[in-house]
mmCIF file of C-alpha atoms in Angstrom:
data_model
loop_
_atom_site.group_PDB
_atom_site.id
_atom_site.type_symbol
_atom_site.label_atom_id
_atom_site.label_comp_id
_atom_site.label_asym_id
_atom_site.label_seq_id
_atom_site.Cartn_x
_atom_site.Cartn_y
_atom_site.Cartn_z
ATOM 1 C CA MET A 1 0.470 0.298 -0.024
ATOM 2 C CA GLU A 2 1.415 3.496 -0.807
ATOM 3 C CA ILE A 3 1.709 6.476 1.233
ATOM 4 C CA GLU A 4 0.062 9.791 1.212
ATOM 5 C CA ALA A 5 0.800 12.728 2.887
ATOM 6 C CA GLY A 6 0.622 16.164 2.086
ATOM 7 C CA ARG A 7 1.838 17.333 -0.954
ATOM 8 C CA THR A 8 3.457 14.357 -1.941
ATOM 9 C CA ALA A 9 0.163 12.946 -2.792
ATOM 10 C CA VAL A 10 -0.265 14.856 -5.578
ATOM 11 C CA SER A 11 3.353 14.201 -7.054
ATOM 12 C CA GLY A 12 3.119 10.503 -6.543
ATOM 13 C CA LEU A 13 -0.303 10.547 -8.211
ATOM 14 C CA ARG A 14 0.701 12.477 -12.044
ATOM 15 C CA SER A 15 -0.161 9.665 -14.811
ATOM 16 C CA LYS A 16 3.316 11.039 -16.496
ATOM 17 C CA ILE A 17 6.280 10.602 -14.746
ATOM 18 C CA ASP A 18 7.747 12.785 -12.337
ATOM 19 C CA TRP A 19 11.781 12.934 -13.496
ATOM 20 C CA GLY A 20 12.761 15.610 -11.069
ATOM 21 C CA SER A 21 16.155 15.991 -11.039
ATOM 22 C CA LEU A 22 16.571 12.805 -13.098
ATOM 23 C CA GLY A 23 16.097 14.264 -15.992
ATOM 24 C CA PRO A 24 16.469 14.201 -18.586
ATOM 25 C CA LEU A 25 16.773 10.623 -19.663
ATOM 26 C CA ARG A 26 18.911 10.187 -22.659
ATOM 27 C CA ILE A 27 21.582 12.640 -21.239
ATOM 28 C CA ARG A 28 21.767 11.427 -17.654
ATOM 29 C CA ALA A 29 21.752 7.416 -19.237
ATOM 30 C CA ARG A 30 24.808 8.228 -20.705
ATOM 31 C CA ALA A 31 26.376 10.206 -18.310
ATOM 32 C CA VAL A 32 25.500 6.782 -15.654
ATOM 33 C CA ALA A 33 26.789 4.871 -18.081
ATOM 34 C CA GLU A 34 30.186 6.969 -18.303
ATOM 35 C CA GLY A 35 30.307 6.647 -14.888
ATOM 36 C CA VAL A 36 30.367 3.010 -14.149
ATOM 37 C CA TYR A 37 33.793 1.916 -14.235
ATOM 38 C CA ALA A 38 35.263 0.541 -17.319
ATOM 39 C CA GLY A 39 34.784 -2.506 -18.636
ATOM 40 C CA ALA A 40 32.388 -3.436 -15.553
ATOM 41 C CA HIS A 41 30.373 -5.376 -18.390
ATOM 42 C CA ARG A 42 32.346 -8.146 -18.908
ATOM 43 C CA SER A 43 30.437 -10.359 -21.348
ATOM 44 C CA ALA A 44 30.144 -13.762 -19.855
ATOM 45 C CA ARG A 45 30.442 -15.845 -23.144
ATOM 46 C CA LYS A 46 32.538 -18.696 -22.514
ATOM 47 C CA GLY A 47 33.374 -19.924 -25.415
ATOM 48 C CA ALA A 48 31.340 -22.316 -28.074
ATOM 49 C CA GLY A 49 29.408 -23.918 -25.610
ATOM 50 C CA VAL A 50 26.357 -25.681 -26.654
ATOM 51 C CA GLU A 51 22.773 -27.524 -25.885
ATOM 52 C CA PHE A 52 20.699 -29.500 -28.274
ATOM 53 C CA GLY A 53 17.471 -27.235 -29.490
ATOM 54 C CA GLY A 54 15.582 -29.436 -31.305
ATOM 55 C CA HIS A 55 15.039 -31.094 -35.001
ATOM 56 C CA ARG A 56 14.033 -29.822 -38.619
ATOM 57 C CA ALA A 57 13.757 -31.575 -41.885
ATOM 58 C CA TYR A 58 17.053 -32.043 -43.829
ATOM 59 C CA VAL A 59 17.858 -29.630 -46.970
ATOM 60 C CA GLN A 60 20.369 -30.378 -49.768
ATOM 61 C CA GLY A 61 23.368 -28.928 -48.399
ATOM 62 C CA ASP A 62 22.740 -29.587 -44.797
ATOM 63 C CA ASP A 63 26.178 -30.681 -42.731
ATOM 64 C CA LEU A 64 25.420 -34.450 -42.930
ATOM 65 C CA ARG A 65 27.672 -34.678 -39.262
ATOM 66 C CA TRP A 66 23.892 -33.336 -37.942
ATOM 67 C CA LEU A 67 21.971 -35.935 -39.512
ATOM 68 C CA ASP A 68 19.271 -38.063 -36.804
ATOM 69 C CA MET A 69 20.597 -41.788 -38.434
ATOM 70 C CA ARG A 70 18.116 -42.738 -35.233
ATOM 71 C CA SER A 71 15.730 -41.132 -36.218
ATOM 72 C CA PHE A 72 15.850 -42.027 -40.070
ATOM 73 C CA LEU A 73 15.737 -45.645 -39.245
ATOM 74 C CA ARG A 74 13.156 -45.289 -36.823
ATOM 75 C CA HIS A 75 11.148 -42.980 -38.894
ATOM 76 C CA GLU A 76 12.624 -42.975 -42.441
ATOM 77 C CA HIS A 77 12.630 -39.364 -42.640
ATOM 78 C CA LEU A 78 16.033 -36.774 -43.135
ATOM 79 C CA LEU A 79 16.100 -34.897 -39.946
ATOM 80 C CA VAL A 80 19.156 -32.716 -38.725
ATOM 81 C CA ARG A 81 19.948 -31.722 -35.315
ATOM 82 C CA GLU A 82 19.846 -27.911 -34.178
ATOM 83 C CA PHE A 83 22.265 -26.178 -31.239
ATOM 84 C CA GLU A 84 22.248 -23.494 -29.944
ATOM 85 C CA THR A 85 25.158 -21.802 -28.498
ATOM 86 C CA GLU A 86 25.820 -20.294 -24.708
ATOM 87 C CA THR A 87 27.314 -17.201 -26.400
ATOM 88 C CA ASP A 88 23.999 -15.249 -26.793
ATOM 89 C CA ARG A 89 23.908 -12.637 -24.032
ATOM 90 C CA ALA A 90 20.678 -10.116 -25.069
ATOM 91 C CA LEU A 91 20.007 -8.062 -21.968
ATOM 92 C CA ARG A 92 16.457 -7.810 -21.399
ATOM 93 C CA LEU A 93 14.827 -5.420 -19.098
ATOM 94 C CA VAL A 94 11.728 -4.813 -17.490
ATOM 95 C CA VAL A 95 10.493 -2.217 -15.538
ATOM 96 C CA ASP A 96 6.996 -2.229 -13.635
ATOM 97 C CA ALA A 97 5.163 0.954 -14.943
ATOM 98 C CA THR A 98 2.112 0.088 -12.516
ATOM 99 C CA ALA A 99 0.340 3.211 -11.010
ATOM 100 C CA SER A 100 2.308 2.233 -7.587
ATOM 101 C CA MET A 101 5.933 3.436 -9.494
ATOM 102 C CA GLY A 102 4.002 6.714 -9.767
ATOM 103 C CA TYR A 103 5.124 7.639 -5.617
ATOM 104 C CA ARG A 104 8.169 10.050 -5.130
ATOM 105 C CA GLY A 105 8.349 11.152 -1.450
ATOM 106 C CA PRO A 106 10.645 14.212 -0.101
ATOM 107 C CA LYS A 107 14.376 12.371 0.171
ATOM 108 C CA ALA A 108 13.493 11.216 -3.709
ATOM 109 C CA PRO A 109 15.226 12.993 -6.540
ATOM 110 C CA GLY A 110 12.439 11.798 -8.820
ATOM 111 C CA ALA A 111 9.099 9.181 -8.795
ATOM 112 C CA LYS A 112 10.206 5.505 -8.730
ATOM 113 C CA LEU A 113 9.419 5.284 -12.034
ATOM 114 C CA ALA A 114 11.668 7.436 -13.379
ATOM 115 C CA TRP A 115 14.773 6.373 -10.862
ATOM 116 C CA ALA A 116 13.815 2.482 -12.844
ATOM 117 C CA SER A 117 13.721 3.945 -16.122
ATOM 118 C CA LEU A 118 17.162 6.409 -15.841
ATOM 119 C CA VAL A 119 18.706 2.673 -14.462
ATOM 120 C CA ALA A 120 17.164 0.506 -17.415
ATOM 121 C CA ALA A 121 18.744 3.219 -19.585
ATOM 122 C CA ALA A 122 22.065 3.564 -18.628
ATOM 123 C CA LEU A 123 22.621 -0.738 -18.260
ATOM 124 C CA ALA A 124 20.926 -0.460 -22.048
ATOM 125 C CA ARG A 125 23.548 2.374 -22.744
ATOM 126 C CA VAL A 126 26.549 -0.141 -20.978
ATOM 127 C CA ALA A 127 25.071 -3.680 -23.519
ATOM 128 C CA VAL A 128 25.171 -1.531 -26.762
ATOM 129 C CA ARG A 129 28.945 -0.157 -26.021
ATOM 130 C CA SER A 130 30.026 -3.849 -25.124
ATOM 131 C CA GLY A 131 28.370 -4.998 -28.199
ATOM 132 C CA ASP A 132 25.609 -6.795 -27.131
ATOM 133 C CA PRO A 133 21.713 -7.104 -28.114
ATOM 134 C CA ILE A 134 18.990 -5.140 -25.590
ATOM 135 C CA GLY A 135 15.147 -5.146 -25.465
ATOM 136 C CA LEU A 136 12.049 -4.054 -23.102
ATOM 137 C CA GLY A 137 9.168 -4.716 -21.488
ATOM 138 C CA PHE A 138 6.644 -3.360 -19.543
ATOM 139 C CA VAL A 139 4.263 -4.236 -16.229
ATOM 140 C CA GLY A 140 1.787 -2.473 -16.812
ATOM 141 C CA GLY A 141 1.523 1.117 -17.465
ATOM 142 C CA SER A 142 0.181 2.799 -20.914
ATOM 143 C CA ALA A 143 -0.442 0.999 -24.100
ATOM 144 C CA ARG A 144 1.269 3.897 -25.993
ATOM 145 C CA ALA A 145 4.577 3.380 -24.607
ATOM 146 C CA GLN A 146 5.216 0.063 -26.978
ATOM 147 C CA PRO A 147 7.967 -2.733 -26.053
ATOM 148 C CA VAL A 148 10.901 -3.026 -27.749
ATOM 149 C CA ARG A 149 12.020 -6.100 -29.441
ATOM 150 C CA VAL A 150 15.994 -7.075 -28.800
ATOM 151 C CA ARG A 151 17.833 -6.047 -31.655
ATOM 152 C CA GLY A 152 21.912 -4.426 -31.245
ATOM 153 C CA GLY A 153 23.877 -0.995 -31.845
ATOM 154 C CA ARG A 154 22.722 2.450 -31.061
ATOM 155 C CA GLU A 155 19.524 2.269 -32.485
ATOM 156 C CA ALA A 156 18.438 0.114 -29.869
ATOM 157 C CA PHE A 157 19.719 2.437 -27.208
ATOM 158 C CA GLU A 158 17.513 5.213 -29.040
ATOM 159 C CA ARG A 159 14.487 3.183 -29.652
ATOM 160 C CA VAL A 160 14.921 1.913 -25.535
ATOM 161 C CA VAL A 161 14.893 5.685 -24.473
ATOM 162 C CA ASP A 162 11.933 6.465 -26.263
ATOM 163 C CA ALA A 163 9.875 3.657 -24.968
ATOM 164 C CA LEU A 164 10.822 4.865 -21.562
ATOM 165 C CA GLU A 165 10.323 8.247 -21.933
ATOM 166 C CA GLY A 166 6.635 7.918 -23.491
ATOM 167 C CA GLN A 167 5.755 5.486 -20.382
ATOM 168 C CA SER A 168 3.606 7.051 -17.673
ATOM 169 C CA ALA A 169 2.750 4.715 -14.460
ATOM 170 C CA GLU A 170 -0.337 3.484 -15.001
ATOM 171 C CA GLY A 171 -3.207 0.685 -13.673
ATOM 172 C CA GLY A 172 -2.172 -2.639 -12.208
ATOM 173 C CA ALA A 173 -0.652 -5.761 -12.812
ATOM 174 C CA ASN A 174 -2.841 -8.649 -12.607
ATOM 175 C CA ALA A 175 -2.069 -12.599 -13.848
ATOM 176 C CA ALA A 176 -2.657 -11.469 -17.226
ATOM 177 C CA VAL A 177 -0.352 -8.343 -17.232
ATOM 178 C CA LEU A 178 2.361 -10.365 -15.773
ATOM 179 C CA ASP A 179 1.882 -13.466 -17.981
ATOM 180 C CA ARG A 180 2.022 -11.142 -21.595
ATOM 181 C CA VAL A 181 5.695 -9.878 -20.258
ATOM 182 C CA LEU A 182 6.594 -13.053 -18.076
ATOM 183 C CA GLY A 183 5.151 -15.658 -20.920
ATOM 184 C CA SER A 184 7.394 -13.670 -23.528
ATOM 185 C CA LEU A 185 10.822 -13.676 -21.566
ATOM 186 C CA SER A 186 10.045 -17.092 -21.068
ATOM 187 C CA ARG A 187 9.755 -18.347 -24.874
ATOM 188 C CA SER A 188 11.833 -16.146 -26.128
ATOM 189 C CA ALA A 189 15.409 -15.988 -23.965
ATOM 190 C CA ARG A 190 17.844 -18.229 -25.006
ATOM 191 C CA ARG A 191 20.728 -19.289 -22.905
ATOM 192 C CA GLY A 192 23.251 -16.576 -21.812
ATOM 193 C CA SER A 193 19.950 -14.160 -21.753
ATOM 194 C CA ILE A 194 20.470 -11.677 -18.981
ATOM 195 C CA VAL A 195 17.207 -10.706 -17.499
ATOM 196 C CA VAL A 196 17.070 -7.571 -15.277
ATOM 197 C CA VAL A 197 13.277 -6.374 -13.395
ATOM 198 C CA LEU A 198 12.904 -3.156 -11.699
ATOM 199 C CA SER A 199 9.995 -2.786 -9.754
ATOM 200 C CA ASP A 200 8.817 -2.194 -7.002
ATOM 201 C CA LEU A 201 7.242 -5.549 -5.887
ATOM 202 C CA LEU A 202 3.891 -4.133 -4.544
ATOM 203 C CA ASP A 203 0.645 -5.484 -4.968
ATOM 204 C CA LEU A 204 2.256 -7.468 -7.726
ATOM 205 C CA PRO A 205 0.109 -11.506 -8.262
ATOM 206 C CA ALA A 206 0.816 -14.263 -5.663
ATOM 207 C CA GLU A 207 2.370 -16.310 -8.114
ATOM 208 C CA ALA A 208 4.805 -13.574 -9.290
ATOM 209 C CA PRO A 209 7.713 -14.801 -7.338
ATOM 210 C CA ASP A 210 7.672 -18.137 -8.736
ATOM 211 C CA ARG A 211 6.989 -16.983 -11.900
ATOM 212 C CA LEU A 212 9.971 -14.665 -12.329
ATOM 213 C CA SER A 213 12.193 -17.348 -10.947
ATOM 214 C CA ALA A 214 11.292 -20.041 -13.236
ATOM 215 C CA ILE A 215 12.837 -17.932 -15.697
ATOM 216 C CA ALA A 216 16.231 -18.597 -14.221
ATOM 217 C CA THR A 217 16.709 -22.048 -15.972
ATOM 218 C CA ARG A 218 18.446 -22.928 -19.039
ATOM 219 C CA GLY A 219 21.665 -20.955 -18.824
ATOM 220 C CA ARG A 220 19.682 -17.294 -18.106
ATOM 221 C CA VAL A 221 20.542 -14.938 -15.848
ATOM 222 C CA VAL A 222 18.257 -12.936 -13.798
ATOM 223 C CA VAL A 223 18.502 -9.611 -11.807
ATOM 224 C CA VAL A 224 15.453 -8.729 -9.740
ATOM 225 C CA VAL A 225 15.613 -4.792 -8.848
ATOM 226 C CA GLN A 226 13.348 -3.897 -6.302
ATOM 227 C CA THR A 227 12.854 -0.427 -6.700
ATOM 228 C CA LEU A 228 11.501 1.525 -3.417
ATOM 229 C CA ASP A 229 11.606 4.971 -2.107
ATOM 230 C CA PRO A 230 13.058 6.132 1.086
ATOM 231 C CA ASP A 231 9.863 6.323 2.801
ATOM 232 C CA GLU A 232 8.636 2.859 1.924
ATOM 233 C CA ILE A 233 11.349 1.489 3.947
ATOM 234 C CA THR A 234 11.439 3.651 6.947
ATOM 235 C CA PHE A 235 7.485 5.426 7.768
ATOM 236 C CA PRO A 236 9.126 8.174 8.648
ATOM 237 C CA PHE A 237 6.117 9.746 9.665
ATOM 238 C CA HIS A 238 5.215 10.816 13.301
ATOM 239 C CA GLU A 239 1.699 12.233 13.222
ATOM 240 C CA SER A 240 -1.956 10.927 11.975
ATOM 241 C CA VAL A 241 -1.164 9.793 8.358
ATOM 242 C CA ARG A 242 -3.626 8.943 5.307
ATOM 243 C CA LEU A 243 -2.510 5.862 2.933
ATOM 244 C CA LYS A 244 -4.046 5.285 0.234
ATOM 245 C CA ALA A 245 -3.034 3.331 -2.298
ATOM 246 C CA LEU A 246 -2.180 4.167 -6.058
ATOM 247 C CA GLU A 247 -4.110 0.455 -7.847
ATOM 248 C CA GLY A 248 -7.139 -0.287 -6.257
ATOM 249 C CA GLY A 249 -7.795 3.600 -4.661
ATOM 250 C CA ALA A 250 -8.143 2.103 -0.449
ATOM 251 C CA VAL A 251 -7.489 4.185 1.986
ATOM 252 C CA VAL A 252 -6.378 3.933 5.526
ATOM 253 C CA GLU A 253 -5.678 6.488 8.094
ATOM 254 C CA THR A 254 -3.175 5.326 11.355
ATOM 255 C CA ASP A 255 -0.300 7.082 13.359
ATOM 256 C CA ALA A 256 3.619 6.011 13.779
ATOM 257 C CA SER A 257 2.022 2.958 15.685
ATOM 258 C CA ALA A 258 1.872 1.648 12.969
ATOM 259 C CA ARG A 259 5.134 1.608 12.175
ATOM 260 C CA ASP A 260 6.413 -2.055 13.636
ATOM 261 C CA GLY A 261 4.124 -3.533 11.477
ATOM 262 C CA TYR A 262 4.316 -1.759 8.585
ATOM 263 C CA LEU A 263 7.804 -2.863 8.259
ATOM 264 C CA ALA A 264 7.555 -6.331 9.659
ATOM 265 C CA ARG A 265 5.604 -7.063 6.379
ATOM 266 C CA LEU A 266 7.961 -5.522 3.991
ATOM 267 C CA ARG A 267 10.538 -7.192 5.437
ATOM 268 C CA ALA A 268 8.512 -10.611 5.538
ATOM 269 C CA MET A 269 7.932 -10.078 1.321
ATOM 270 C CA GLN A 270 11.312 -9.226 0.696
ATOM 271 C CA ASP A 271 12.714 -12.197 2.698
ATOM 272 C CA GLU A 272 9.679 -14.505 0.419
ATOM 273 C CA TRP A 273 11.169 -12.933 -2.981
ATOM 274 C CA ARG A 274 14.945 -13.060 -1.706
ATOM 275 C CA ARG A 275 13.897 -17.313 -0.376
ATOM 276 C CA THR A 276 12.293 -17.791 -4.180
ATOM 277 C CA LEU A 277 14.499 -16.093 -6.146
ATOM 278 C CA LEU A 278 17.868 -17.995 -5.214
ATOM 279 C CA SER A 279 16.496 -21.141 -4.844
ATOM 280 C CA ARG A 280 16.889 -20.747 -8.310
ATOM 281 C CA GLY A 281 19.406 -19.117 -8.819
ATOM 282 C CA ALA A 282 18.142 -15.282 -9.505
ATOM 283 C CA ASN A 283 19.457 -12.500 -7.695
ATOM 284 C CA PHE A 284 17.615 -10.137 -5.875
ATOM 285 C CA LEU A 285 18.928 -6.637 -5.040
ATOM 286 C CA PRO A 286 16.567 -4.330 -2.721
ATOM 287 C CA MET A 287 17.420 -0.373 -4.157
ATOM 288 C CA THR A 288 16.145 2.555 -2.645
ATOM 289 C CA THR A 289 15.716 5.627 -5.299
ATOM 290 C CA ASP A 290 18.149 8.101 -3.358
ATOM 291 C CA CYS A 291 20.518 5.431 -4.404
ATOM 292 C CA ASP A 292 23.031 6.896 -6.999
ATOM 293 C CA PRO A 293 22.021 5.694 -10.496
ATOM 294 C CA VAL A 294 26.439 4.997 -11.168
ATOM 295 C CA LEU A 295 26.517 2.525 -8.154
ATOM 296 C CA ALA A 296 23.269 0.559 -8.574
ATOM 297 C CA VAL A 297 24.143 0.221 -12.319
ATOM 298 C CA ARG A 298 27.691 -1.364 -10.794
ATOM 299 C CA SER A 299 25.895 -3.687 -8.624
ATOM 300 C CA ILE A 300 23.339 -4.942 -11.212
ATOM 301 C CA ILE A 301 26.673 -6.011 -13.377
ATOM 302 C CA GLU A 302 28.295 -7.806 -10.949
ATOM 303 C CA ALA A 303 24.788 -9.393 -9.962
ATOM 304 C CA VAL A 304 24.908 -10.810 -13.637
ATOM 305 C CA ARG A 305 28.456 -12.161 -14.049
#
């Protein structure tokens, strides 16, 4: 549940991204990428490792070494075995753009969506400079901001920035919304792909931890960056406060006595996410929006090595 307090609530409820001191995105993303130490994005390519990728019908000119003779003897059809290499290091970014990501407390330089967008754009910049293709998807948000298909080159970075700048914090994330993004990732992300998810993890469906951790199979690297406002990890209110859910609109009036219970619930949620992700080899990085984006990008890069 999101925190509403005085003027902060007005800022947090804006439909457009509250960039604060984080914009303009394109310039800041390049500056953050330059601030990341040289060679930080070390490619995880490890030679010519391959894994079986299925069969297809033989066509004239195919290498006879890859004919599946067992299949021919059994079915009298010429089939060729195909293999996938381990060297696909596409960076696939997933940014939560649901309504709760529009919140910005007084200690934050921008809304959660703005901070997540800056980190995502900087990661894209680092990946492109390293020769790795990039793609971008959203959980929730405006339908006007379309996902970016995986591609390489400088144009890919520009497309990612354009999509992030055109996004807004809207709506929620039910099971169908989550499935559109994660289902596509599960089907298309090949071995060696890096998946970075930037989300506050608030109000996601109950199955979200399992669905996200399941992507970290077949050699794929998954990093979930929980993106929270400083208010959300400290509950800094000392008098009566009005709490309003940006997703769903529920309103609760309480006071500082709720702090301990709130923080306990937050820790329990983080423990569940951390336990589920680590059990399948994925990574969990809790961060706040007052964190230096350069340090955030470095931490994410270290996690994917």
